[in-house]
């Protein structure tokens, strides 16, 4: 009954279903990969964000050789801000608002310089492309607690004088003219002494992993459903062929009828001959034939 499944048309449908299922599976695995990455980030937030600050002497290597597992780790350091080389980083949205971030080098007593992100500023109203005001960093010696963040990649776009396209520490180093720690920077948590006006602090990252697991399950379900749909279509085809066989059609006649129907898109499907009812009279058969012909 199911020999038609080996026809070129049904094999083509099977190949298409396999392709669709493979795409759905790939998308499901992609969602699981995204979930794993987010769960790893959440683990870093949970383990590091509220940890006790680590002295710079114990974390100095992390600014030279960044460890992703240490992201958000608070590091305490004391030094002097190089306010002459302060920069504004462009295109830094916060909670749906467009704005900037302020970065400034912190020179430490041992000669090391770490870049500190002091916080966020909104877009200004007085001059396009710049914040209205930039709160100055405190002068003199300052103790900073900053959370570890990786350096950002180079972007293929420029920035006006005094601004950076991203926290690209290599580019920043070229501008200041002396060595900066290149693997990571610090996102300020606190500074002492603290000025009366400071940039807006970054909020704590979300620990919600999002709907990636449910999306993955949906894609996997779609991949299975296309096979179920193909199986149902095959079952219907088998039933139609069984009815045709009872009406006197063989498989070749049925296939020929189908090909003619597909070739002439607007042509009506051939009428089936009425099936002979058990115990029916010759008059009943004639009435059924007339009914089938529309009389």
mmCIF file of C-alpha atoms in Angstrom:
data_model
loop_
_atom_site.group_PDB
_atom_site.id
_atom_site.type_symbol
_atom_site.label_atom_id
_atom_site.label_comp_id
_atom_site.label_asym_id
_atom_site.label_seq_id
_atom_site.Cartn_x
_atom_site.Cartn_y
_atom_site.Cartn_z
ATOM 1 C CA UNK A 1 0.000 0.000 0.000
ATOM 2 C CA UNK A 2 2.887 2.373 0.738
ATOM 3 C CA UNK A 3 4.997 1.599 -2.312
ATOM 4 C CA UNK A 4 4.254 5.129 -3.573
ATOM 5 C CA UNK A 5 6.641 6.464 -0.906
ATOM 6 C CA UNK A 6 9.527 5.371 -3.148
ATOM 7 C CA UNK A 7 8.333 7.575 -6.011
ATOM 8 C CA UNK A 8 10.452 10.591 -6.941
ATOM 9 C CA UNK A 9 7.763 12.984 -5.727
ATOM 10 C CA UNK A 10 7.535 11.476 -2.250
ATOM 11 C CA UNK A 11 11.281 11.062 -1.940
ATOM 12 C CA UNK A 12 11.551 14.760 -2.786
ATOM 13 C CA UNK A 13 9.082 15.596 -0.025
ATOM 14 C CA UNK A 14 11.066 13.421 2.382
ATOM 15 C CA UNK A 15 14.311 15.207 1.484
ATOM 16 C CA UNK A 16 12.641 18.599 2.025
ATOM 17 C CA UNK A 17 11.299 17.515 5.417
ATOM 18 C CA UNK A 18 14.766 16.278 6.415
ATOM 19 C CA UNK A 19 16.227 19.659 5.438
ATOM 20 C CA UNK A 20 13.602 21.584 7.411
ATOM 21 C CA UNK A 21 14.137 19.335 10.427
ATOM 22 C CA UNK A 22 17.905 19.824 10.222
ATOM 23 C CA UNK A 23 17.458 23.612 10.167
ATOM 24 C CA UNK A 24 15.116 23.441 13.171
ATOM 25 C CA UNK A 25 17.596 21.263 15.044
ATOM 26 C CA UNK A 26 20.441 23.674 14.274
ATOM 27 C CA UNK A 27 18.396 26.614 15.546
ATOM 28 C CA UNK A 28 17.488 24.666 18.680
ATOM 29 C CA UNK A 29 21.147 23.875 19.382
ATOM 30 C CA UNK A 30 22.024 27.533 18.767
ATOM 31 C CA UNK A 31 19.490 28.569 21.410
ATOM 32 C CA UNK A 32 21.007 26.055 23.843
ATOM 33 C CA UNK A 33 24.480 27.471 23.159
ATOM 34 C CA UNK A 34 23.196 30.966 23.867
ATOM 35 C CA UNK A 35 21.631 29.706 27.101
ATOM 36 C CA UNK A 36 24.919 28.121 28.161
ATOM 37 C CA UNK A 37 26.797 31.380 27.493
ATOM 38 C CA UNK A 38 24.248 33.388 29.466
ATOM 39 C CA UNK A 39 24.336 30.905 32.337
ATOM 40 C CA UNK A 40 28.114 31.257 32.411
ATOM 41 C CA UNK A 41 27.775 35.054 32.582
ATOM 42 C CA UNK A 42 25.168 34.709 35.327
ATOM 43 C CA UNK A 43 27.550 32.469 37.251
ATOM 44 C CA UNK A 44 30.235 35.168 37.060
ATOM 45 C CA UNK A 45 27.784 37.775 38.360
ATOM 46 C CA UNK A 46 26.642 35.543 41.224
ATOM 47 C CA UNK A 47 30.176 34.512 42.203
ATOM 48 C CA UNK A 48 32.049 37.786 41.703
ATOM 49 C CA UNK A 49 29.854 40.874 41.681
ATOM 50 C CA UNK A 50 29.304 41.182 45.436
ATOM 51 C CA UNK A 51 32.579 39.574 46.494
ATOM 52 C CA UNK A 52 34.965 41.375 48.840
ATOM 53 C CA UNK A 53 37.373 43.645 46.907
ATOM 54 C CA UNK A 54 40.693 42.053 46.021
ATOM 55 C CA UNK A 55 43.873 44.149 46.454
ATOM 56 C CA UNK A 56 45.461 45.147 43.159
ATOM 57 C CA UNK A 57 48.651 43.309 44.115
ATOM 58 C CA UNK A 58 46.643 40.034 44.063
ATOM 59 C CA UNK A 59 44.772 40.850 40.837
ATOM 60 C CA UNK A 60 47.439 42.666 38.781
ATOM 61 C CA UNK A 61 47.893 39.712 36.427
ATOM 62 C CA UNK A 62 44.192 39.785 35.499
ATOM 63 C CA UNK A 63 44.677 43.184 33.830
ATOM 64 C CA UNK A 64 47.464 41.678 31.686
ATOM 65 C CA UNK A 65 45.988 38.195 31.109
ATOM 66 C CA UNK A 66 42.236 38.409 31.369
ATOM 67 C CA UNK A 67 40.355 35.423 32.818
ATOM 68 C CA UNK A 68 36.645 35.360 31.770
ATOM 69 C CA UNK A 69 35.794 33.529 35.005
ATOM 70 C CA UNK A 70 36.886 36.633 36.941
ATOM 71 C CA UNK A 71 34.599 39.104 35.184
ATOM 72 C CA UNK A 72 32.915 41.516 37.658
ATOM 73 C CA UNK A 73 35.484 40.770 40.376
ATOM 74 C CA UNK A 74 35.961 43.945 42.486
ATOM 75 C CA UNK A 75 39.571 45.122 42.677
ATOM 76 C CA UNK A 76 40.784 47.825 45.043
ATOM 77 C CA UNK A 77 43.586 50.129 43.886
ATOM 78 C CA UNK A 78 45.032 53.476 44.924
ATOM 79 C CA UNK A 79 46.529 55.995 42.524
ATOM 80 C CA UNK A 80 46.123 59.325 40.778
ATOM 81 C CA UNK A 81 43.795 59.982 37.835
ATOM 82 C CA UNK A 82 45.368 61.311 34.635
ATOM 83 C CA UNK A 83 42.535 63.781 34.029
ATOM 84 C CA UNK A 84 44.289 65.325 31.016
ATOM 85 C CA UNK A 85 43.771 62.053 29.126
ATOM 86 C CA UNK A 86 40.139 61.504 30.084
ATOM 87 C CA UNK A 87 38.002 60.301 27.158
ATOM 88 C CA UNK A 88 34.311 59.956 26.306
ATOM 89 C CA UNK A 89 33.174 56.642 24.787
ATOM 90 C CA UNK A 90 30.428 57.038 22.180
ATOM 91 C CA UNK A 91 27.188 55.089 21.640
ATOM 92 C CA UNK A 92 26.778 53.574 25.102
ATOM 93 C CA UNK A 93 23.074 52.920 25.752
ATOM 94 C CA UNK A 94 21.785 52.442 29.300
ATOM 95 C CA UNK A 95 18.258 51.237 30.088
ATOM 96 C CA UNK A 96 17.072 52.270 26.632
ATOM 97 C CA UNK A 97 18.688 55.713 26.804
ATOM 98 C CA UNK A 98 21.472 56.810 24.475
ATOM 99 C CA UNK A 99 24.595 58.280 25.991
ATOM 100 C CA UNK A 100 28.309 58.033 26.700
ATOM 101 C CA UNK A 101 30.730 56.559 29.213
ATOM 102 C CA UNK A 102 33.677 58.342 30.819
ATOM 103 C CA UNK A 103 37.055 56.586 30.955
ATOM 104 C CA UNK A 104 40.231 57.890 32.572
ATOM 105 C CA UNK A 105 43.654 56.334 33.283
ATOM 106 C CA UNK A 106 44.539 55.667 36.931
ATOM 107 C CA UNK A 107 48.300 55.830 37.526
ATOM 108 C CA UNK A 108 49.352 53.489 40.339
ATOM 109 C CA UNK A 109 52.477 53.926 42.526
ATOM 110 C CA UNK A 110 54.282 50.966 40.923
ATOM 111 C CA UNK A 111 54.097 52.630 37.481
ATOM 112 C CA UNK A 112 51.159 50.547 36.269
ATOM 113 C CA UNK A 113 48.209 52.357 34.680
ATOM 114 C CA UNK A 114 44.715 50.882 34.689
ATOM 115 C CA UNK A 115 41.820 52.401 32.729
ATOM 116 C CA UNK A 116 38.790 53.144 34.892
ATOM 117 C CA UNK A 117 35.259 53.492 33.498
ATOM 118 C CA UNK A 118 33.746 56.061 35.857
ATOM 119 C CA UNK A 119 30.147 55.729 34.638
ATOM 120 C CA UNK A 120 27.478 56.863 32.189
ATOM 121 C CA UNK A 121 26.356 60.287 30.912
ATOM 122 C CA UNK A 122 23.240 61.139 28.864
ATOM 123 C CA UNK A 123 23.309 62.764 25.448
ATOM 124 C CA UNK A 124 23.606 66.530 25.757
ATOM 125 C CA UNK A 125 21.184 69.184 24.536
ATOM 126 C CA UNK A 126 23.648 72.024 24.017
ATOM 127 C CA UNK A 127 25.987 70.506 21.445
ATOM 128 C CA UNK A 128 25.377 67.568 19.137
ATOM 129 C CA UNK A 129 27.549 64.525 19.753
ATOM 130 C CA UNK A 130 28.681 65.487 23.253
ATOM 131 C CA UNK A 131 27.304 65.396 26.800
ATOM 132 C CA UNK A 132 26.445 68.771 28.284
ATOM 133 C CA UNK A 133 28.804 68.306 31.221
ATOM 134 C CA UNK A 134 31.406 65.761 32.279
ATOM 135 C CA UNK A 135 31.846 65.570 36.055
ATOM 136 C CA UNK A 136 35.580 65.924 36.752
ATOM 137 C CA UNK A 137 37.497 63.092 38.364
ATOM 138 C CA UNK A 138 38.883 63.858 41.823
ATOM 139 C CA UNK A 139 42.401 65.240 41.888
ATOM 140 C CA UNK A 140 45.190 63.875 44.040
ATOM 141 C CA UNK A 141 45.385 60.363 45.456
ATOM 142 C CA UNK A 142 42.182 58.358 45.239
ATOM 143 C CA UNK A 143 41.219 54.836 46.265
ATOM 144 C CA UNK A 144 39.059 53.110 43.669
ATOM 145 C CA UNK A 145 37.099 49.881 43.810
ATOM 146 C CA UNK A 146 36.415 48.777 40.231
ATOM 147 C CA UNK A 147 34.987 45.581 38.776
ATOM 148 C CA UNK A 148 37.036 43.707 36.195
ATOM 149 C CA UNK A 149 35.841 43.943 32.575
ATOM 150 C CA UNK A 150 37.516 42.739 29.342
ATOM 151 C CA UNK A 151 38.957 45.170 26.801
ATOM 152 C CA UNK A 152 36.669 45.800 23.852
ATOM 153 C CA UNK A 153 37.535 45.160 20.196
ATOM 154 C CA UNK A 154 38.484 47.787 17.648
ATOM 155 C CA UNK A 155 35.477 49.145 15.738
ATOM 156 C CA UNK A 156 35.650 50.186 12.097
ATOM 157 C CA UNK A 157 34.432 53.684 12.810
ATOM 158 C CA UNK A 158 36.054 56.865 13.997
ATOM 159 C CA UNK A 159 35.308 59.251 16.842
ATOM 160 C CA UNK A 160 35.690 63.007 17.332
ATOM 161 C CA UNK A 161 38.669 64.386 19.222
ATOM 162 C CA UNK A 162 38.477 63.529 22.894
ATOM 163 C CA UNK A 163 36.229 60.517 22.254
ATOM 164 C CA UNK A 164 36.639 56.780 21.630
ATOM 165 C CA UNK A 165 34.481 54.510 19.501
ATOM 166 C CA UNK A 166 34.850 51.698 22.077
ATOM 167 C CA UNK A 167 36.942 50.868 25.120
ATOM 168 C CA UNK A 168 39.719 49.738 22.820
ATOM 169 C CA UNK A 169 42.710 49.856 25.163
ATOM 170 C CA UNK A 170 45.280 49.566 22.365
ATOM 171 C CA UNK A 171 43.813 52.616 20.625
ATOM 172 C CA UNK A 172 43.585 54.448 23.936
ATOM 173 C CA UNK A 173 47.245 53.689 24.623
ATOM 174 C CA UNK A 174 48.242 55.223 21.286
ATOM 175 C CA UNK A 175 46.482 58.438 22.250
ATOM 176 C CA UNK A 176 47.874 58.806 25.773
ATOM 177 C CA UNK A 177 51.435 57.945 24.697
ATOM 178 C CA UNK A 178 52.333 55.578 27.545
ATOM 179 C CA UNK A 179 51.561 51.993 28.522
ATOM 180 C CA UNK A 180 48.108 51.004 29.720
ATOM 181 C CA UNK A 181 47.080 47.589 30.954
ATOM 182 C CA UNK A 182 45.709 45.993 27.780
ATOM 183 C CA UNK A 183 43.664 42.941 28.744
ATOM 184 C CA UNK A 184 41.066 44.504 31.038
ATOM 185 C CA UNK A 185 39.777 47.720 32.557
ATOM 186 C CA UNK A 186 37.863 48.523 35.744
ATOM 187 C CA UNK A 187 34.188 49.502 35.936
ATOM 188 C CA UNK A 188 34.021 51.817 38.925
ATOM 189 C CA UNK A 189 32.028 50.688 41.959
ATOM 190 C CA UNK A 190 33.243 53.400 44.352
ATOM 191 C CA UNK A 191 35.987 55.982 44.799
ATOM 192 C CA UNK A 192 37.298 57.749 47.871
ATOM 193 C CA UNK A 193 37.210 60.685 48.106
ATOM 194 C CA UNK A 194 34.010 60.851 46.090
ATOM 195 C CA UNK A 195 33.069 64.111 44.308
ATOM 196 C CA UNK A 196 29.637 65.598 44.858
ATOM 197 C CA UNK A 197 28.731 65.018 41.198
ATOM 198 C CA UNK A 198 29.634 61.735 39.517
ATOM 199 C CA UNK A 199 28.550 59.918 36.337
ATOM 200 C CA UNK A 200 25.643 57.509 36.683
ATOM 201 C CA UNK A 201 26.763 54.096 37.921
ATOM 202 C CA UNK A 202 26.089 51.017 35.796
ATOM 203 C CA UNK A 203 23.273 48.810 37.177
ATOM 204 C CA UNK A 204 23.911 45.289 38.387
ATOM 205 C CA UNK A 205 23.644 42.832 35.490
ATOM 206 C CA UNK A 206 20.498 40.748 35.234
ATOM 207 C CA UNK A 207 20.637 37.123 36.358
ATOM 208 C CA UNK A 208 17.648 36.101 34.225
ATOM 209 C CA UNK A 209 18.696 33.534 31.647
ATOM 210 C CA UNK A 210 15.817 34.425 29.342
ATOM 211 C CA UNK A 211 13.566 32.183 27.213
ATOM 212 C CA UNK A 212 16.350 30.383 25.324
ATOM 213 C CA UNK A 213 15.475 26.939 26.720
ATOM 214 C CA UNK A 214 11.808 27.254 25.703
ATOM 215 C CA UNK A 215 12.836 28.545 22.267
ATOM 216 C CA UNK A 216 15.151 25.553 21.843
ATOM 217 C CA UNK A 217 12.352 23.129 22.770
ATOM 218 C CA UNK A 218 10.043 24.839 20.266
ATOM 219 C CA UNK A 219 12.580 24.445 17.451
ATOM 220 C CA UNK A 220 13.085 20.768 18.324
ATOM 221 C CA UNK A 221 9.301 20.300 18.385
ATOM 222 C CA UNK A 222 9.006 21.894 14.923
ATOM 223 C CA UNK A 223 11.687 19.496 13.674
ATOM 224 C CA UNK A 224 9.600 16.536 14.846
ATOM 225 C CA UNK A 225 6.257 17.951 13.699
ATOM 226 C CA UNK A 226 7.318 18.163 10.059
ATOM 227 C CA UNK A 227 7.892 14.383 10.088
ATOM 228 C CA UNK A 228 4.520 13.871 11.737
ATOM 229 C CA UNK A 229 2.945 16.039 9.040
ATOM 230 C CA UNK A 230 4.650 14.020 6.317
ATOM 231 C CA UNK A 231 3.470 10.784 7.918
ATOM 232 C CA UNK A 232 -0.096 12.039 8.072
ATOM 233 C CA UNK A 233 0.050 13.093 4.411
ATOM 234 C CA UNK A 234 1.371 9.627 3.504
ATOM 235 C CA UNK A 235 -1.448 7.983 5.451
ATOM 236 C CA UNK A 236 -4.029 10.101 3.623
ATOM 237 C CA UNK A 237 -2.431 9.212 0.302
ATOM 238 C CA UNK A 238 -2.606 5.532 1.200
ATOM 239 C CA UNK A 239 -6.292 5.853 2.106
ATOM 240 C CA UNK A 240 -7.076 7.596 -1.194
ATOM 241 C CA UNK A 241 -5.277 4.851 -3.097
ATOM 242 C CA UNK A 242 -7.201 2.181 -1.181
ATOM 243 C CA UNK A 243 -10.505 3.847 -2.085
ATOM 244 C CA UNK A 244 -9.367 4.142 -5.688
ATOM 245 C CA UNK A 245 -8.489 0.450 -5.730
ATOM 246 C CA UNK A 246 -11.963 -0.394 -4.457
ATOM 247 C CA UNK A 247 -13.374 1.716 -7.320
ATOM 248 C CA UNK A 248 -11.397 -0.268 -9.860
ATOM 249 C CA UNK A 249 -8.304 1.933 -10.230
ATOM 250 C CA UNK A 250 -4.887 0.355 -9.996
ATOM 251 C CA UNK A 251 -1.812 2.259 -8.762
ATOM 252 C CA UNK A 252 -0.677 3.194 -12.263
ATOM 253 C CA UNK A 253 -4.096 4.596 -13.174
ATOM 254 C CA UNK A 254 -4.193 6.535 -9.905
ATOM 255 C CA UNK A 255 -0.716 7.983 -10.494
ATOM 256 C CA UNK A 256 -1.640 8.915 -14.074
ATOM 257 C CA UNK A 257 -4.740 10.720 -12.801
ATOM 258 C CA UNK A 258 -2.642 12.596 -10.257
ATOM 259 C CA UNK A 259 -0.059 13.650 -12.845
ATOM 260 C CA UNK A 260 -2.779 14.938 -15.154
ATOM 261 C CA UNK A 261 -4.329 16.851 -12.251
ATOM 262 C CA UNK A 262 -1.005 18.478 -11.280
ATOM 263 C CA UNK A 263 -0.199 19.298 -14.915
ATOM 264 C CA UNK A 264 -3.524 21.102 -15.464
ATOM 265 C CA UNK A 265 -3.731 23.264 -12.350
ATOM 266 C CA UNK A 266 -7.255 24.534 -13.001
ATOM 267 C CA UNK A 267 -8.669 21.260 -14.316
ATOM 268 C CA UNK A 268 -11.087 19.510 -11.953
ATOM 269 C CA UNK A 269 -10.007 16.192 -10.469
ATOM 270 C CA UNK A 270 -11.468 13.156 -12.293
ATOM 271 C CA UNK A 271 -14.690 11.873 -10.798
ATOM 272 C CA UNK A 272 -14.479 8.594 -9.020
ATOM 273 C CA UNK A 273 -16.773 5.842 -10.088
ATOM 274 C CA UNK A 274 -19.282 5.049 -7.345
ATOM 275 C CA UNK A 275 -18.452 2.018 -5.285
ATOM 276 C CA UNK A 276 -20.758 -0.941 -5.592
ATOM 277 C CA UNK A 277 -22.740 -1.451 -2.429
ATOM 278 C CA UNK A 278 -23.185 -4.962 -1.143
ATOM 279 C CA UNK A 279 -26.762 -6.165 -1.707
ATOM 280 C CA UNK A 280 -27.659 -3.229 -3.921
ATOM 281 C CA UNK A 281 -29.973 -3.629 -6.867
ATOM 282 C CA UNK A 282 -29.189 -2.721 -10.464
ATOM 283 C CA UNK A 283 -31.512 0.309 -10.113
ATOM 284 C CA UNK A 284 -29.548 1.504 -7.071
ATOM 285 C CA UNK A 285 -26.328 1.265 -9.032
ATOM 286 C CA UNK A 286 -27.799 3.260 -11.935
ATOM 287 C CA UNK A 287 -29.067 5.956 -9.511
ATOM 288 C CA UNK A 288 -25.660 6.211 -7.900
ATOM 289 C CA UNK A 289 -23.985 6.558 -11.306
ATOM 290 C CA UNK A 290 -26.368 9.375 -12.307
ATOM 291 C CA UNK A 291 -25.774 11.130 -8.965
ATOM 292 C CA UNK A 292 -22.015 10.962 -9.489
ATOM 293 C CA UNK A 293 -22.405 12.571 -12.943
ATOM 294 C CA UNK A 294 -24.434 15.467 -11.522
ATOM 295 C CA UNK A 295 -27.878 14.461 -12.762
#
